[in-house]
Amino acid sequence: MEPKRLNKFISDSGFCSRREADRLIEEERVTVNGKLPEAGVKVTPKDKVRIDDQLLSVRDEAPVYLVLNKLSGMSATADMGVRDNVVRAINHPASLQPIGKLDREDEGVLLLSNDSDFVRKLSKADSRLEKELVVTVNKPFSPEFISKLSEACASFEDGHPKKAVVNKESTTRFRITLEPGMNHGIKKVCEAMGYKVTFLQRVRVQHITLTKLQKGHWRTLTAAELDTLKQVAAAKPGKPAAKGRPDAKEFSPRGASGREKASFDRGGHQKPDRSAAPERGGAGKRIGKSRPAAAGPGGAKGTRGGAKGSGKGAPERGGFKGGAKKGGATRGGGSSGRSR
């Protein structure tokens, strides 16, 4: 691993941002190998970097960027003290962090990465990401509900409101597109109008969809997907960022097509995508349930739900390991529970 500037090393450890690291260094709360660091010092994982006597560590691994079709009942956190967290469940070799929020009982698109700068910047830019949700409420709603929901989630451009696009899919289910700057707190909005959300699935973030991605499975982001997300993360608040463009065959921005509607059952839950069954062959690719990585190019199994290293030999696709735990998610992903 190439030497890194001290503030970058601290940031990559997940302890804090680079700016906060600079402040800690100025306050002389950081030591390198038992000594106060000189200005501009660079360090490697072999150096012992401490903040207030807490030893930091950064694993030597290539950057990884994933999209997961999260199951209901799995917690979107990297905290190993939390039961059924997604990082342990997918068992990827890299030290992943979830990006943004998705409540335990909710399903759908969840982004993860081991690039701490990317995770932090994109998490802060979460409200600038366009999202599409499929939501089921506890009782039939009227056309007035759809109108009020659209207005309640509106954003303002040049002082003029821009309403959210809401499409009715059944008497209790709707699909809503939330553009940057809109109110993303759908559950609270529905609650304020006297409805309880019983099912929520995030089917799209920007141009990243669940197409051919079964529940509980993940894949590596494409170069185009990653580039668009980095543009959003780098954009200044208030300035429009690139949306990206999904494949026209894979995504219809005006709501669900007949085929998409057929993919949901009457309760609003997505049916299994049989077209995305595990495949065989394909150099460097793996589809289906993930297994611990073997020693060698991919590294030996680590302590954070996977293996050290994520360069050569790292899987590009996979799924939750070993199925759901008692009290956690079921095979179909249904569970009880609270998101955005």
XYZ file of C-alpha atoms in Angstrom:
340
model
C 0.000 0.000 0.000
C 1.309 3.440 -0.964
C 1.927 5.861 1.928
C -1.005 8.176 2.649
C -1.194 11.626 4.150
C -2.092 11.313 7.812
C -5.490 13.011 7.502
C -6.418 10.679 4.611
C -5.332 7.645 6.632
C -7.533 8.743 9.555
C -10.457 9.384 7.201
C -10.069 5.972 5.543
C -10.198 4.312 8.944
C -13.756 5.615 9.268
C -12.943 7.573 12.432
C -13.854 10.998 11.020
C -13.601 13.256 7.954
C -10.318 14.723 6.683
C -11.265 18.161 7.991
C -11.976 16.738 11.434
C -8.707 14.793 11.231
C -6.799 18.028 10.567
C -8.393 19.532 13.675
C -7.414 16.520 15.797
C -3.842 16.729 14.490
C -3.674 20.455 15.341
C -4.966 19.720 18.839
C -2.080 17.220 19.226
C -4.473 14.357 19.897
C -2.894 12.207 17.170
C 0.350 10.268 17.482
C 2.285 8.178 14.955
C 4.418 5.421 16.429
C 4.184 7.089 19.839
C 5.232 10.576 18.657
C 3.454 13.733 17.588
C 3.497 13.826 13.767
C 5.394 16.371 11.701
C 3.541 18.500 9.164
C 2.769 16.630 5.925
C 3.779 13.223 7.281
C 2.650 10.147 5.351
C 1.873 6.781 6.918
C 1.153 3.162 5.975
C -0.815 0.384 7.734
C 2.466 -0.666 9.366
C 2.570 2.600 11.343
C 0.762 2.773 14.671
C -1.603 5.732 14.467
C -3.510 6.592 17.626
C -6.149 9.192 18.486
C -6.473 9.721 22.232
C -4.746 6.339 22.691
C -7.220 4.598 20.342
C -5.316 2.593 17.717
C -6.594 3.052 14.160
C -6.298 0.565 11.325
C -6.880 0.756 7.586
C -7.069 -2.448 5.600
C -5.117 -2.640 2.381
C -7.889 -3.278 -0.147
C -9.029 -1.969 -3.496
C -12.149 0.244 -3.580
C -15.443 -1.633 -3.925
C -18.832 -0.179 -4.894
C -21.955 -2.356 -4.678
C -25.716 -2.221 -5.023
C -27.722 -4.610 -2.855
C -31.397 -5.587 -3.128
C -31.910 -5.433 0.621
C -34.240 -7.883 2.316
C -36.814 -6.845 4.867
C -35.605 -7.657 8.379
C -31.961 -6.771 7.699
C -30.447 -3.713 9.373
C -28.663 -1.269 7.035
C -25.603 -0.832 9.238
C -22.010 -2.030 9.466
C -22.194 -2.218 13.271
C -21.354 -5.818 14.115
C -23.134 -5.379 17.432
C -26.448 -5.084 15.575
C -28.204 -8.334 14.826
C -28.803 -9.198 11.155
C -26.784 -6.299 9.745
C -26.336 -6.308 5.965
C -22.518 -6.257 6.011
C -22.295 -9.526 7.929
C -25.132 -11.027 5.902
C -23.682 -10.520 2.423
C -20.233 -11.668 3.598
C -18.266 -9.660 1.016
C -14.461 -9.644 1.331
C -14.262 -5.837 1.619
C -14.906 -3.692 4.725
C -18.198 -2.237 3.551
C -20.294 0.657 4.823
C -23.966 1.213 3.827
C -24.751 4.560 2.167
C -27.910 6.409 3.158
C -30.869 5.100 5.136
C -33.255 2.217 4.616
C -35.196 1.003 7.653
C -34.906 -2.580 8.850
C -38.329 -3.650 7.554
C -37.952 -1.935 4.167
C -36.584 -3.435 0.960
C -34.795 -2.483 -2.204
C -31.799 -0.552 -3.478
C -29.031 -0.055 -0.918
C -25.576 1.161 -1.924
C -22.436 0.012 -0.092
C -18.725 0.782 -0.412
C -15.408 0.522 1.404
C -14.351 3.934 0.029
C -14.821 6.049 3.161
C -14.618 9.402 1.359
C -17.229 8.277 -1.166
C -19.497 6.901 1.587
C -19.322 10.105 3.604
C -19.857 12.478 0.667
C -22.705 10.488 -0.884
C -24.411 10.046 2.493
C -24.384 13.825 2.937
C -25.779 14.199 -0.593
C -28.583 11.670 0.041
C -31.347 14.267 -0.411
C -29.877 15.133 -3.836
C -30.329 11.580 -5.103
C -33.454 10.868 -7.136
C -35.348 7.908 -5.694
C -38.341 5.863 -6.787
C -40.407 4.016 -4.183
C -43.246 1.513 -4.248
C -45.359 2.026 -1.140
C -48.351 0.167 0.328
C -50.536 1.735 3.018
C -52.953 0.154 5.476
C -56.227 1.266 3.852
C -57.625 2.374 0.488
C -56.860 5.963 -0.480
C -58.696 8.518 -2.598
C -57.496 10.635 -5.558
C -57.267 13.500 -3.065
C -54.657 11.534 -1.112
C -52.476 11.236 -4.223
C -52.779 14.976 -4.879
C -51.933 15.931 -1.291
C -49.010 13.492 -1.191
C -47.582 14.993 -4.381
C -47.822 18.485 -2.895
C -46.429 17.459 0.510
C -43.268 16.085 -1.095
C -42.789 19.011 -3.493
C -39.497 20.831 -3.981
C -39.093 24.480 -4.961
C -37.239 25.773 -8.004
C -36.950 29.542 -8.439
C -39.710 29.954 -5.860
C -42.119 27.654 -7.719
C -43.202 24.275 -6.318
C -42.351 21.142 -8.266
C -44.705 18.341 -7.261
C -43.620 14.738 -6.860
C -44.828 12.288 -9.513
C -47.195 9.784 -7.879
C -48.832 6.889 -9.749
C -51.620 4.775 -8.263
C -51.008 1.034 -8.699
C -53.880 -0.322 -6.611
C -56.344 0.957 -4.023
C -53.614 0.767 -1.354
C -50.365 0.912 -3.349
C -48.637 3.780 -5.157
C -45.322 4.481 -6.867
C -43.635 7.824 -6.184
C -40.583 9.491 -7.726
C -38.719 11.816 -5.372
C -36.395 14.238 -7.109
C -33.521 16.133 -5.425
C -34.706 18.555 -2.765
C -38.071 16.880 -2.243
C -39.333 15.623 1.107
C -38.104 12.017 1.284
C -39.866 11.244 4.586
C -42.721 9.303 2.980
C -43.703 7.442 6.136
C -44.134 10.640 8.137
C -46.069 12.311 5.310
C -48.475 9.357 5.066
C -48.849 9.214 8.840
C -49.752 12.910 8.924
C -52.584 12.149 6.476
C -53.902 9.259 8.577
C -52.245 6.327 6.763
C -49.671 3.800 7.926
C -47.038 2.453 5.545
C -47.115 -1.350 5.652
C -44.607 -1.977 2.853
C -41.883 0.154 1.273
C -39.513 -0.866 -1.493
C -36.913 1.475 -2.967
C -36.843 0.349 -6.598
C -34.452 2.973 -7.943
C -31.725 5.387 -6.836
C -30.721 7.723 -9.676
C -30.461 5.297 -12.635
C -29.642 2.236 -10.491
C -32.567 -0.219 -10.466
C -33.375 -3.708 -9.196
C -33.513 -5.150 -12.715
C -32.375 -8.793 -12.638
C -31.235 -8.421 -9.019
C -33.037 -10.885 -6.761
C -33.884 -10.049 -3.162
C -30.873 -10.488 -0.924
C -28.443 -10.367 -3.867
C -25.878 -7.736 -4.807
C -23.675 -6.770 -7.728
C -20.793 -4.413 -8.482
C -21.782 -0.991 -9.812
C -20.935 -0.327 -13.455
C -18.441 2.394 -14.352
C -21.278 4.603 -15.663
C -23.339 4.148 -12.470
C -20.358 4.957 -10.268
C -19.419 8.017 -12.323
C -22.919 9.481 -11.935
C -22.939 8.887 -8.167
C -19.537 10.556 -7.814
C -20.866 13.585 -9.688
C -23.753 13.820 -7.213
C -21.379 13.452 -4.254
C -19.082 16.180 -5.609
C -21.857 18.642 -6.572
C -22.412 21.627 -4.307
C -25.800 21.853 -2.539
C -28.349 23.705 -4.647
C -26.668 22.820 -7.925
C -28.148 20.099 -10.147
C -26.096 16.928 -10.527
C -26.187 14.321 -13.254
C -29.111 11.906 -13.021
C -27.589 9.278 -15.245
C -29.663 7.456 -17.796
C -31.038 3.970 -17.248
C -31.393 1.584 -20.125
C -34.745 2.358 -21.761
C -35.541 -1.347 -21.854
C -34.943 -1.724 -18.134
C -36.687 1.313 -16.673
C -39.829 3.312 -17.362
C -39.801 6.723 -15.561
C -43.555 7.164 -15.983
C -44.479 4.377 -13.592
C -44.756 0.631 -13.842
C -45.337 -1.132 -17.123
C -47.670 -4.104 -17.299
C -44.693 -6.374 -16.868
C -43.471 -4.465 -13.825
C -46.945 -4.465 -12.254
C -47.126 -8.217 -12.708
C -43.952 -8.508 -10.618
C -45.865 -7.466 -7.470
C -48.370 -9.551 -5.555
C -51.599 -8.169 -4.061
C -49.868 -7.230 -0.835
C -47.464 -4.979 -2.719
C -44.479 -7.318 -2.330
C -42.196 -8.035 -5.229
C -42.389 -11.557 -6.618
C -39.113 -13.459 -7.146
C -37.376 -12.617 -10.412
C -37.030 -16.027 -12.016
C -35.155 -14.562 -14.950
C -32.295 -13.746 -12.580
C -31.612 -17.322 -11.534
C -27.969 -18.179 -10.759
C -25.821 -18.638 -13.844
C -22.822 -20.777 -14.548
C -19.536 -19.773 -16.040
C -18.146 -16.302 -16.594
C -14.583 -15.607 -15.614
C -14.268 -13.612 -12.419
C -18.024 -13.510 -11.794
C -20.127 -15.208 -9.203
C -23.888 -15.231 -8.937
C -25.967 -16.660 -6.106
C -25.135 -17.194 -2.471
C -21.807 -15.763 -1.337
C -19.296 -17.946 0.466
C -16.215 -17.035 2.503
C -13.278 -16.206 0.240
C -10.433 -18.675 0.137
C -6.825 -17.689 0.816
C -4.951 -16.611 -2.287
C -5.529 -13.698 -4.660
C -8.725 -12.693 -2.880
C -7.189 -12.917 0.592
C -7.994 -14.872 3.730
C -11.251 -14.516 5.606
C -11.319 -11.426 7.827
C -13.333 -10.500 10.892
C -15.834 -8.084 9.285
C -18.067 -10.495 7.476
C -15.633 -11.305 4.734
C -12.038 -11.524 3.679
C -9.085 -9.187 3.602
C -8.422 -7.617 0.270
C -10.887 -6.897 -2.495
C -8.764 -6.702 -5.605
C -8.198 -9.719 -7.817
C -10.415 -12.595 -6.832
C -13.155 -10.446 -5.270
C -16.676 -11.532 -6.286
C -18.781 -9.282 -8.516
C -22.158 -10.762 -7.545
C -23.569 -12.632 -4.574
C -26.357 -12.994 -2.031
C -27.035 -13.259 1.694
C -25.171 -16.134 3.281
C -26.937 -18.987 5.033
C -30.502 -17.599 4.818
C -32.369 -15.641 7.472
C -31.857 -15.976 11.186
C -34.677 -16.715 13.575
C -36.715 -13.570 13.983
C -35.012 -11.934 11.007
C -35.876 -11.875 7.339
C -37.753 -14.695 5.691
C -36.769 -16.200 2.354
C -39.238 -13.956 0.584
C -38.021 -10.886 2.451
C -41.284 -10.104 4.280
C -41.153 -8.859 7.853
C -42.806 -6.511 10.258
C -41.936 -3.117 11.194
C -40.514 1.234 10.078
C -38.032 4.154 6.363
C -37.550 6.440 3.824
